PDB file of C-alpha atoms in Angstrom:
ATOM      1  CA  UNK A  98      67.852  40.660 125.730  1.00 34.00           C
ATOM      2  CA  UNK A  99      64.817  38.999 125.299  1.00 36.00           C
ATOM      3  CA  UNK A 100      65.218  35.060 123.428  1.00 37.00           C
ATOM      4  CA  UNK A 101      63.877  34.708 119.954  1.00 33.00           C
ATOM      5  CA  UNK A 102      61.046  32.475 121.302  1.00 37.00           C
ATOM      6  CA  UNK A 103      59.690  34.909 123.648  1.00 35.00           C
ATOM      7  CA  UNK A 104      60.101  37.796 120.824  1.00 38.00           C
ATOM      8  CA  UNK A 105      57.590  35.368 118.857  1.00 35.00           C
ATOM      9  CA  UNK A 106      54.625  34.518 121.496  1.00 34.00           C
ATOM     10  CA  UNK A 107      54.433  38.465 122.103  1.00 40.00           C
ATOM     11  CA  UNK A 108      54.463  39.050 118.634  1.00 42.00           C
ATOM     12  CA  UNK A 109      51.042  40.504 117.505  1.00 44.00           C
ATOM     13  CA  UNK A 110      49.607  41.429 114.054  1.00 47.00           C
ATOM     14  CA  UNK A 111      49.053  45.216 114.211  1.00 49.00           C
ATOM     15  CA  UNK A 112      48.477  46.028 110.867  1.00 51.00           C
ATOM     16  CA  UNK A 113      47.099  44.096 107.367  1.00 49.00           C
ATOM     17  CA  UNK A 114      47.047  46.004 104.030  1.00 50.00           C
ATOM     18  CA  UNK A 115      44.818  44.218 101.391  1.00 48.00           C
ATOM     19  CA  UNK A 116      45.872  44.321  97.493  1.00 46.00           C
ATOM     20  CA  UNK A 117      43.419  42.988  95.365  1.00 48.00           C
ATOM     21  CA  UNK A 118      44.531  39.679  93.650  1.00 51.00           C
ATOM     22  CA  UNK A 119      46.733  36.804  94.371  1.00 60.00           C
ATOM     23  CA  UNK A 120      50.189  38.701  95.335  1.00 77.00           C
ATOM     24  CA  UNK A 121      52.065  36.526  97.900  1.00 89.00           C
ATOM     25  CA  UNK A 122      51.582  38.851 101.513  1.00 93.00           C
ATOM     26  CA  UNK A 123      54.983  40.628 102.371  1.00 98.00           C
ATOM     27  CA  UNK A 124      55.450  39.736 106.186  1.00 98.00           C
ATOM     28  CA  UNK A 125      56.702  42.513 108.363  1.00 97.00           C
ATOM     29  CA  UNK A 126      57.808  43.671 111.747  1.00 96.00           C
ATOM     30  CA  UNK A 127      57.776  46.434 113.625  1.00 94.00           C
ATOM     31  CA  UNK A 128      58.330  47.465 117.151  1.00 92.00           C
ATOM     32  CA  UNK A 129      54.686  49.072 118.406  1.00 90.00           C
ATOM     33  CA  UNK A 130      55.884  51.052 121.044  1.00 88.00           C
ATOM     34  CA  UNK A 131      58.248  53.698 119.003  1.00 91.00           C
ATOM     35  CA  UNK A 132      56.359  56.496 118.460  1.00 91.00           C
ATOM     36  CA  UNK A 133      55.942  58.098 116.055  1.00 94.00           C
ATOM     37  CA  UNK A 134      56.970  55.217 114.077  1.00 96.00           C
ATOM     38  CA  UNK A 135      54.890  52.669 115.142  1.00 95.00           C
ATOM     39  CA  UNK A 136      52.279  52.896 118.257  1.00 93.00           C
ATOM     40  CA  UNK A 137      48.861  51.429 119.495  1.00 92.00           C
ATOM     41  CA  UNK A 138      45.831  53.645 118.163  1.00 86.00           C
ATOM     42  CA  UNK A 139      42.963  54.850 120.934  1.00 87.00           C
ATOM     43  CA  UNK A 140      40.579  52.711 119.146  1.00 83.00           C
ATOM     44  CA  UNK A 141      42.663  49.367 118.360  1.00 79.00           C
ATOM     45  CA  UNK A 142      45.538  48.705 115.757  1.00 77.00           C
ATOM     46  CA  UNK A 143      48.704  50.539 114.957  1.00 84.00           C
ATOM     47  CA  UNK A 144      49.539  53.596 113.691  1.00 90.00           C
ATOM     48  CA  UNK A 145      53.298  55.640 112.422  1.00 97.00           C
ATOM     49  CA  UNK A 146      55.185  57.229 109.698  1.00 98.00           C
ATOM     50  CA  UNK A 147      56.659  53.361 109.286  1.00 98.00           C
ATOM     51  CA  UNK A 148      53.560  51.945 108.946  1.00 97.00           C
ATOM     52  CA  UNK A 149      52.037  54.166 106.565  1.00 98.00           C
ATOM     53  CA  UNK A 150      55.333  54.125 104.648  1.00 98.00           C
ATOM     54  CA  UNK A 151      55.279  50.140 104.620  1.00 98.00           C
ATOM     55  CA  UNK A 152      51.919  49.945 103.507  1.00 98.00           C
ATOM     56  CA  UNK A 153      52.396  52.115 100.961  1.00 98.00           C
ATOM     57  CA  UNK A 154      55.029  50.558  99.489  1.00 98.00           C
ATOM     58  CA  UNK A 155      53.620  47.054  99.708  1.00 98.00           C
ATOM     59  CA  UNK A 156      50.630  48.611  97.505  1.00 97.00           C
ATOM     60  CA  UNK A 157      52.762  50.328  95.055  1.00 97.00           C
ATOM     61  CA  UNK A 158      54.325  46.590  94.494  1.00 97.00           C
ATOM     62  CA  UNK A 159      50.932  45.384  93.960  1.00 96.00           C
ATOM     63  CA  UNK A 160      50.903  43.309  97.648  1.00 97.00           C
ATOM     64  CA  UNK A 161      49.556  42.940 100.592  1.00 97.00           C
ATOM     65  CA  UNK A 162      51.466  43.324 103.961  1.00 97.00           C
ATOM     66  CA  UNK A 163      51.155  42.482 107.340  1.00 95.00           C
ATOM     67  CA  UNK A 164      52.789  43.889 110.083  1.00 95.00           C
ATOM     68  CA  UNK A 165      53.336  42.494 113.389  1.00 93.00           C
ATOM     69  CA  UNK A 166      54.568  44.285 116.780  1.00 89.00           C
ATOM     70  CA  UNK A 167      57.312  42.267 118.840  1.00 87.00           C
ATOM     71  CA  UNK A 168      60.154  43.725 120.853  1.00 86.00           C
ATOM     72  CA  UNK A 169      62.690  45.696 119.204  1.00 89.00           C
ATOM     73  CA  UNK A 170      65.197  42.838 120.046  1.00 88.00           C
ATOM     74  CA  UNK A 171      63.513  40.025 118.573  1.00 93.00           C
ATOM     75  CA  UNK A 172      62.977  41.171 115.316  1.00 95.00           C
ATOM     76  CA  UNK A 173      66.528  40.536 113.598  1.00 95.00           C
ATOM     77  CA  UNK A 174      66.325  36.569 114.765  1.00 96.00           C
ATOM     78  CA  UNK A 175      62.723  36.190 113.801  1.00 97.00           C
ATOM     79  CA  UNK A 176      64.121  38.021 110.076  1.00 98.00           C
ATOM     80  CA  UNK A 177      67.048  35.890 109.810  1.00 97.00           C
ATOM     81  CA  UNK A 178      64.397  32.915 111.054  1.00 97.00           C
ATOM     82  CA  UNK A 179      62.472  33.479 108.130  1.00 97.00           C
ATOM     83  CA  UNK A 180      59.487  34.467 109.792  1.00 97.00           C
ATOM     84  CA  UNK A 181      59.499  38.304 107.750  1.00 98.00           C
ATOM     85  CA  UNK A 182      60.693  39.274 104.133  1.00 98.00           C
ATOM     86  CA  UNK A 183      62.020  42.232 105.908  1.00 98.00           C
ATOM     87  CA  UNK A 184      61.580  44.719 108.899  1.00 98.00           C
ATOM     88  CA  UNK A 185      59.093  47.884 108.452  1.00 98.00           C
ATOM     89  CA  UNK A 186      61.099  49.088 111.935  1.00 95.00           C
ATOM     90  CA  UNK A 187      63.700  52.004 111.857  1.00 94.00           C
ATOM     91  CA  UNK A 188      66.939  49.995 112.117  1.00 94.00           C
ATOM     92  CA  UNK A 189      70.068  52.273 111.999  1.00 94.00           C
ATOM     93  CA  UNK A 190      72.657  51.060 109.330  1.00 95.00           C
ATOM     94  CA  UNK A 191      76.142  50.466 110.747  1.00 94.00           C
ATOM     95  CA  UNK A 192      78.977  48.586 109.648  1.00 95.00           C
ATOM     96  CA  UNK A 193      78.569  45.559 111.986  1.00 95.00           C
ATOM     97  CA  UNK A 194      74.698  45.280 110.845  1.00 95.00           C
ATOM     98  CA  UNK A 195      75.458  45.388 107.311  1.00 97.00           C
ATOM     99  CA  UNK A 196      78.030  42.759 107.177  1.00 97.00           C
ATOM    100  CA  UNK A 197      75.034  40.345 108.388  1.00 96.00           C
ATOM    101  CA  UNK A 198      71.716  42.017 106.599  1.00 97.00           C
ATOM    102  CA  UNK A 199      71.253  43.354 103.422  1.00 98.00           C
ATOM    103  CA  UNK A 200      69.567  46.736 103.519  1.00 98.00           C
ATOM    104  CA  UNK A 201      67.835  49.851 101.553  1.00 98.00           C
ATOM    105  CA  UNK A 202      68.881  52.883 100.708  1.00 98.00           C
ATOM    106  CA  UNK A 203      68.139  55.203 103.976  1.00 98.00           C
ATOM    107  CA  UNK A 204      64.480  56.726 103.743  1.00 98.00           C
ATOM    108  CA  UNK A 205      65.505  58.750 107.103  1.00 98.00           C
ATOM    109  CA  UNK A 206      68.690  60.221 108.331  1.00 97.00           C
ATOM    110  CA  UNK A 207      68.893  59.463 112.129  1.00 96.00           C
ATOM    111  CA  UNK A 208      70.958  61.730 114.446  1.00 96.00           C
ATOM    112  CA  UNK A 209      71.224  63.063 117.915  1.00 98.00           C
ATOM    113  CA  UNK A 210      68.941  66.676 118.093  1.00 98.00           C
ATOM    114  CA  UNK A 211      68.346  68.907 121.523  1.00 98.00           C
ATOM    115  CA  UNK A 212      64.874  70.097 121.980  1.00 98.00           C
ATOM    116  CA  UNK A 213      64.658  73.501 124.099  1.00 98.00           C
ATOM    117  CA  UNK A 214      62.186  75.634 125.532  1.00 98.00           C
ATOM    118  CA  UNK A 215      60.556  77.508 123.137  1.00 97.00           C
ATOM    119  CA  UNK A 216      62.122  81.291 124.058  1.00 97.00           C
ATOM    120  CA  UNK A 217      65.181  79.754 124.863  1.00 96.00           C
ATOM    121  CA  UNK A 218      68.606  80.835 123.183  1.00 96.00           C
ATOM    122  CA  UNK A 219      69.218  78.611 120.685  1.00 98.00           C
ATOM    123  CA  UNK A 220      72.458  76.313 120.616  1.00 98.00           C
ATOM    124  CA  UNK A 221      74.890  76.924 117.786  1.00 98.00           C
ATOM    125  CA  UNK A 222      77.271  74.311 119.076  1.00 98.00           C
ATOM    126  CA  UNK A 223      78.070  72.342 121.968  1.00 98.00           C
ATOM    127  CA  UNK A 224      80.264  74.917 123.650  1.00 97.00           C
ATOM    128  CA  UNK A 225      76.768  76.485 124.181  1.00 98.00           C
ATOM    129  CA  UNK A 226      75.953  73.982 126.485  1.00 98.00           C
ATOM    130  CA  UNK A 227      78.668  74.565 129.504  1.00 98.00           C
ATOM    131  CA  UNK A 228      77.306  75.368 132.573  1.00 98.00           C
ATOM    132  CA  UNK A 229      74.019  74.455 131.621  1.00 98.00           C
ATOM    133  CA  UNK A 230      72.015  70.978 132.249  1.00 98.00           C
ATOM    134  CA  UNK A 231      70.515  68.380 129.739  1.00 98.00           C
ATOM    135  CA  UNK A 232      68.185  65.776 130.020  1.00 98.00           C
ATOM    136  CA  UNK A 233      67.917  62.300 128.761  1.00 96.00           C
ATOM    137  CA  UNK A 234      66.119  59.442 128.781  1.00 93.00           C
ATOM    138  CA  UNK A 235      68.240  56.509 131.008  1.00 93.00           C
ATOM    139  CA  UNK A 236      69.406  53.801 129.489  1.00 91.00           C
ATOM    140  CA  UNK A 237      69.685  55.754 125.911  1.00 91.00           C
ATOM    141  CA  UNK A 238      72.240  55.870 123.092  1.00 91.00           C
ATOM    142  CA  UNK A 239      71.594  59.439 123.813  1.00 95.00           C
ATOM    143  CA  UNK A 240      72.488  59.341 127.854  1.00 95.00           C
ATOM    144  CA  UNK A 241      75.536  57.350 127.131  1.00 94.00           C
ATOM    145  CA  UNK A 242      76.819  59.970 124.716  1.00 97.00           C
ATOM    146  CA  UNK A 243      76.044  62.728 127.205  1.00 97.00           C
ATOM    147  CA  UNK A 244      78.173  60.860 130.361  1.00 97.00           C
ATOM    148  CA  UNK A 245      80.579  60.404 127.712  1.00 97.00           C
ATOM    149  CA  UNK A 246      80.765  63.944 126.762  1.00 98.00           C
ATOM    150  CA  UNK A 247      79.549  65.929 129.890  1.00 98.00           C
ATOM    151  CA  UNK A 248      83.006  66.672 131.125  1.00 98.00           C
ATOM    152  CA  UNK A 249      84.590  67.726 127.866  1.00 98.00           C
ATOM    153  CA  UNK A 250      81.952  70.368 126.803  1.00 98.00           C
ATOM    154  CA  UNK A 251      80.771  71.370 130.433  1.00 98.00           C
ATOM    155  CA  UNK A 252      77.379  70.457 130.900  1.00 98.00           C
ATOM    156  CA  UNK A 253      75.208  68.410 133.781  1.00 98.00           C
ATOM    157  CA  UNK A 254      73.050  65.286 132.648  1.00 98.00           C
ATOM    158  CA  UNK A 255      69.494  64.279 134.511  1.00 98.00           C
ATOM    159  CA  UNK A 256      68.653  61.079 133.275  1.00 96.00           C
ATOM    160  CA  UNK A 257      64.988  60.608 133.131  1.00 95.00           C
ATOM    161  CA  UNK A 258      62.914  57.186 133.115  1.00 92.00           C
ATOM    162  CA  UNK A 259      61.175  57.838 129.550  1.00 89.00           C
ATOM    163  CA  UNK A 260      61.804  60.895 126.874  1.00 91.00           C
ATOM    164  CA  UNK A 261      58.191  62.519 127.635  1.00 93.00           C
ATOM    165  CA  UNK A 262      59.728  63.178 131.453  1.00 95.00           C
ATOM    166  CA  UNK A 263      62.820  64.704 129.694  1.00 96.00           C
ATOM    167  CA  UNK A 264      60.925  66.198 127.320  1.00 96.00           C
ATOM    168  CA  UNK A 265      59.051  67.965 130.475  1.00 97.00           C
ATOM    169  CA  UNK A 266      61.991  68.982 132.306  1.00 98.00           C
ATOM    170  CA  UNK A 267      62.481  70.985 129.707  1.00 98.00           C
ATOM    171  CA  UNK A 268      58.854  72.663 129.565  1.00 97.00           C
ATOM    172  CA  UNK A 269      59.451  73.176 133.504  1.00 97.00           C
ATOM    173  CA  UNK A 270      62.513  75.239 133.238  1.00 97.00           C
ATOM    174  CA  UNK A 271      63.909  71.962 135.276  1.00 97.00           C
ATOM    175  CA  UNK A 272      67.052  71.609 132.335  1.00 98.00           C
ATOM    176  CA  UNK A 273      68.139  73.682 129.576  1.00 98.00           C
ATOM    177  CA  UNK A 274      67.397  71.323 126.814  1.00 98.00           C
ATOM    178  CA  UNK A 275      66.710  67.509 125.984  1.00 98.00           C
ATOM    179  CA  UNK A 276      68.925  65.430 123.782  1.00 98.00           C
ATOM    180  CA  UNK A 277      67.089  62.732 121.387  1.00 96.00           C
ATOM    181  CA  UNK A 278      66.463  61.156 118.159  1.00 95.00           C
ATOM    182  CA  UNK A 279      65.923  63.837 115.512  1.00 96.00           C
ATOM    183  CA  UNK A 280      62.406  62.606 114.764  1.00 95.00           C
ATOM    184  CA  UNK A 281      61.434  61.582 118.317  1.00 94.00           C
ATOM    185  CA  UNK A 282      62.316  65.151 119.577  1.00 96.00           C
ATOM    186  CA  UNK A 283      60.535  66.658 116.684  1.00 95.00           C
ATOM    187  CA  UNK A 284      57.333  64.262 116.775  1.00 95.00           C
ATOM    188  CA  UNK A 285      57.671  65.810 120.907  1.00 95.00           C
ATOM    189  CA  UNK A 286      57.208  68.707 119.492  1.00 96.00           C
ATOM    190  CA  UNK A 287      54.180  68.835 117.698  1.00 94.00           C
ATOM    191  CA  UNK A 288      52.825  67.448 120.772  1.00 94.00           C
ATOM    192  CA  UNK A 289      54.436  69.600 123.145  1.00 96.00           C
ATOM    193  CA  UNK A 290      54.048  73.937 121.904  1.00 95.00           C
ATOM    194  CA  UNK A 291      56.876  74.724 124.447  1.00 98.00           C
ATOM    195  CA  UNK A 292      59.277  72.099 122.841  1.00 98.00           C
ATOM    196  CA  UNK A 293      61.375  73.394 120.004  1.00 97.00           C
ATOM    197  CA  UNK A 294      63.166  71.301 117.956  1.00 97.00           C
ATOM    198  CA  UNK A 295      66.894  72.688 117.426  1.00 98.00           C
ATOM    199  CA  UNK A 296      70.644  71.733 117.275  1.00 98.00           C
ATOM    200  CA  UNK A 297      71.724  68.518 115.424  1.00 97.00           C
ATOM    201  CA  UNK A 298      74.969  66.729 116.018  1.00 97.00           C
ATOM    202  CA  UNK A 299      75.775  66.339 112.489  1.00 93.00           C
ATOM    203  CA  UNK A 300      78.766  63.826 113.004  1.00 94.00           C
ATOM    204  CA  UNK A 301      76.160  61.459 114.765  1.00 96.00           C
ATOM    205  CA  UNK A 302      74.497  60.878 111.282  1.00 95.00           C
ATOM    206  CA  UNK A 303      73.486  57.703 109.788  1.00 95.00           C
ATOM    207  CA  UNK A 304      71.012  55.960 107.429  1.00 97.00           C
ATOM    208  CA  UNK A 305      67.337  54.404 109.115  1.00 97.00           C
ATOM    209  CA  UNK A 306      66.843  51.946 106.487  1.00 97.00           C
ATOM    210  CA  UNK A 307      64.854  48.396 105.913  1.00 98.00           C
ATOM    211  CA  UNK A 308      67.030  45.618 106.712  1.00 98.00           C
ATOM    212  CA  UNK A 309      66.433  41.895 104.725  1.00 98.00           C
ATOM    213  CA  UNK A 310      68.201  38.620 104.841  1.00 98.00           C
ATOM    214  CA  UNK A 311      71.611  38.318 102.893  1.00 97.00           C
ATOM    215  CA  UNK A 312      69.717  35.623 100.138  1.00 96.00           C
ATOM    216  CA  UNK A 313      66.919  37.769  99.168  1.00 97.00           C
ATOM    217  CA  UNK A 314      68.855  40.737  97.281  1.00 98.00           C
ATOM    218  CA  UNK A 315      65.862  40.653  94.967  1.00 97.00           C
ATOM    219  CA  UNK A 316      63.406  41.728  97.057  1.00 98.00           C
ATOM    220  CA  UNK A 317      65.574  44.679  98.445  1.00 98.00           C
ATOM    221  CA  UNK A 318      65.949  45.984  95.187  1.00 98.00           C
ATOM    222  CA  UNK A 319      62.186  46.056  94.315  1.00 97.00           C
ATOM    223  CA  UNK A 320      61.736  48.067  97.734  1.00 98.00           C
ATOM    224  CA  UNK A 321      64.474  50.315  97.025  1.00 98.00           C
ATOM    225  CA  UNK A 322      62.664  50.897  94.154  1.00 98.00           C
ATOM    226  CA  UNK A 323      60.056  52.022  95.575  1.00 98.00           C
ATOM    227  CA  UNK A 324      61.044  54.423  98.024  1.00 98.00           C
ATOM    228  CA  UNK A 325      63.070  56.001  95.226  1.00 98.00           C
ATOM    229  CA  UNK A 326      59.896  56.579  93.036  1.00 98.00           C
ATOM    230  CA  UNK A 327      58.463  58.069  96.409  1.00 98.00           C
ATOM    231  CA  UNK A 328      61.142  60.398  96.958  1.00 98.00           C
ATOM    232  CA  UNK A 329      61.036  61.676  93.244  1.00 98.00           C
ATOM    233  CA  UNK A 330      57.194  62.388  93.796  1.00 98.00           C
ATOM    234  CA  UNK A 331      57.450  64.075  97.183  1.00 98.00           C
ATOM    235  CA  UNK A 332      55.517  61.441  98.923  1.00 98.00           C
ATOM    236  CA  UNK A 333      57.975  60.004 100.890  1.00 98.00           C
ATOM    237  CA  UNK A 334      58.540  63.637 101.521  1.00 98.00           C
ATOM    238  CA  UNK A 335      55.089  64.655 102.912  1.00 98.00           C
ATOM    239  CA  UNK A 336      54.645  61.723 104.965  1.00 98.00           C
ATOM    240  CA  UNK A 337      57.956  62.619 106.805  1.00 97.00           C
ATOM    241  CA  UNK A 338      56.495  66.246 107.365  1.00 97.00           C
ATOM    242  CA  UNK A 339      53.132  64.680 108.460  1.00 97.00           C
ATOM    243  CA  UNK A 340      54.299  62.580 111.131  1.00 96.00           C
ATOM    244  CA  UNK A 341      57.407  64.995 112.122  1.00 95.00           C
ATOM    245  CA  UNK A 342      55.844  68.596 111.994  1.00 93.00           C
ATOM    246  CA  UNK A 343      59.359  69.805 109.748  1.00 92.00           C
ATOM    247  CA  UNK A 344      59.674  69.813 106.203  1.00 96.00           C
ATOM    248  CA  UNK A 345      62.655  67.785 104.959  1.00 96.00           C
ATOM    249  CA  UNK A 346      65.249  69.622 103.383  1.00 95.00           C
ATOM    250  CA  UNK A 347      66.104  69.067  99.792  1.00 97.00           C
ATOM    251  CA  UNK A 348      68.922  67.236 100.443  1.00 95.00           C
ATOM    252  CA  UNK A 349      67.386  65.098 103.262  1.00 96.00           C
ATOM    253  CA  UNK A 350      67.291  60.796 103.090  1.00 98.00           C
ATOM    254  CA  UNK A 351      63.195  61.640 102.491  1.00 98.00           C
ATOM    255  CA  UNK A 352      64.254  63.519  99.026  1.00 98.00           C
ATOM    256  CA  UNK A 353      67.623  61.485  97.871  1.00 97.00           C
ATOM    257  CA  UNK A 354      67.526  59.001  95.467  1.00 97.00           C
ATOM    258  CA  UNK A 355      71.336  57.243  96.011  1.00 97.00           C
ATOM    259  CA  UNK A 356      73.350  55.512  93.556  1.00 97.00           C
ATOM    260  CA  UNK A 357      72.680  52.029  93.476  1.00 97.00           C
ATOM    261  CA  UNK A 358      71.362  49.607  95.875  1.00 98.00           C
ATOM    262  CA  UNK A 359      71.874  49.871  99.729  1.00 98.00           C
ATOM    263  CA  UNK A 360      73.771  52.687 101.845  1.00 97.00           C
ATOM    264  CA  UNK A 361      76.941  53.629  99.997  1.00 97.00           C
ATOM    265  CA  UNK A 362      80.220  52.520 101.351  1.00 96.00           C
ATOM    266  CA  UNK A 363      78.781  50.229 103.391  1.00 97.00           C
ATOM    267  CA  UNK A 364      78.567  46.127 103.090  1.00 97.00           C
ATOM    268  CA  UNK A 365      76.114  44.622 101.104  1.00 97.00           C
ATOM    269  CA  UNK A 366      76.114  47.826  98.566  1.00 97.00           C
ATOM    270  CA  UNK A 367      75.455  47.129  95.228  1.00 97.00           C
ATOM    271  CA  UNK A 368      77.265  49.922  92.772  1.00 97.00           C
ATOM    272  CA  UNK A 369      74.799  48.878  89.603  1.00 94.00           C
ATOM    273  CA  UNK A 370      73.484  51.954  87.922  1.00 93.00           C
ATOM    274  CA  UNK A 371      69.571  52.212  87.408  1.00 93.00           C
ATOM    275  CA  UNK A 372      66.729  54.251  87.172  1.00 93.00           C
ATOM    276  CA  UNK A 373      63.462  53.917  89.109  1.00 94.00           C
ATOM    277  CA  UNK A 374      60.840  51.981  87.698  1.00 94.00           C
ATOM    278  CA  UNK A 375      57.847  54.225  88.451  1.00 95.00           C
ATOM    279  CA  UNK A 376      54.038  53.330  87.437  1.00 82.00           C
TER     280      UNK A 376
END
């Protein structure tokens, strides 16, 4: 893991939204090399459903943000530093996280999701996958759940250096399917017309939320607030389908307004009852 000093020198501004008045800047982080959340533009700066989202919600609350790029594992010491009000990166809510950061309701479900060839039989569960051989990208959350699993259900793993070379093992006829991120393999496939987006593993579910420091409850509530008033206008909604190429169901994080503050269940959650405060 890379030290909290060296996560700061690499750390670049990639995006500035300007509000005009005297707001106090929100100071955010994400990681710039996660697409489609946040990646380099052709022509200079950063672009991503998360950064859109972000600087949306900064000028809904009337400031401005700015948005830096440092390594992914860098960005919860430089939080808990005080260097950002909170992270604009897709941080998956778990147990362990949340007894140390306070976070948001989820704006995204995250969970594992096999792209296949378009023309391919689709997979209905993972008894569909014996005999057959998946690709992943090394390293992965998503290659140490297929080792893990590989003898139980039947199937081969190729591990491949980055998702696009899974993602065109697949295209090639090389494996039967790739296993991902939901929105990674989906973003693949609005890139990719041979790529087609298709089983979830539902049990693999979890919030993508925005994490803060435990002392600054106020300012996660006033977020949360937010995104709420974005889900009940469909905005949050259309951004997801922009970036993703799918349509979020109606019961999807992008269209759920949860009771209370945070992820249900989970530490940090605050029960208290309220409505969004919507301009």
């Amino acid at each position: 893991m890379r030290s909290f000093a060296l996560a700061l020198l690499c750390a670049v501004p990639l995006a500035f939204a300007a509000v005009p008045g005297n707001a106090q800047p929100l100071r955010s982080a994400v990681d710039g090399t996660f697409a489609p959340h946040a990646f380099p533009k052709l022509d200079g700066g950063v672009q991503g459903f998360n950064v859109d989202l972000f600087t949306e919600v900064a000028r809904r609350m009337g400031r401005p943000i700015t948005i830096d790029s440092a390594s992914f594992s860098g960005l919860v010491p430089a939080l808990n530093a005080g260097r950002y009000d909170f992270l604009a990166a897709p941080v998956t809510v778990t147990p362990e996280r949340a007894e140390n950061l306070l976070f948001t309701e989820g704006y995204l479900f995250t969970e594992f999701q096999f792209g296949i060839r378009k023309g391919g039989t689709p997979i209905t569960g993972l008894a569909d996958l014996r005999g057959k051989a998946i690709a992943v990208n090394k390293g992965s959350a998503y290659d140490a759940w297929a080792q893990k699993n590989a003898a139980t259900y039947g199937f081969t793993v190729q591990t491949f250096d980055s998702q696009p070379d899974a993602v065109q093992a697949v295209v090639t006829g090389r494996v039967f399917a790739t296993l991902g991120g939901n929105t990674t393999i989906r973003y693949a496939a609005t890139r990719t017309p041979m790529l087609v987006p298709d089983f979830t593993i539902k049990e693999t579910r979890a919030h993508w939320a925005a994490p803060f420091r435990r002392d600054n409850a106020e300012l996660r509530n006033a977020v949360e607030n937010v995104l709420e008033c974005m889900k009940k206008d469909g905005s949050l909604a259309a951004l997801s389908e922009k970036w993703f190429g799918v349509k979020p169901a109606a019961d999807d994080a992008e269209n759920t307004a949860f009771p209370g503050y945070g992820v249900p269940g989970l530490p940090g959650y605050d029960p208290t009852p309220h409505e969004a405060r919507c301009n």
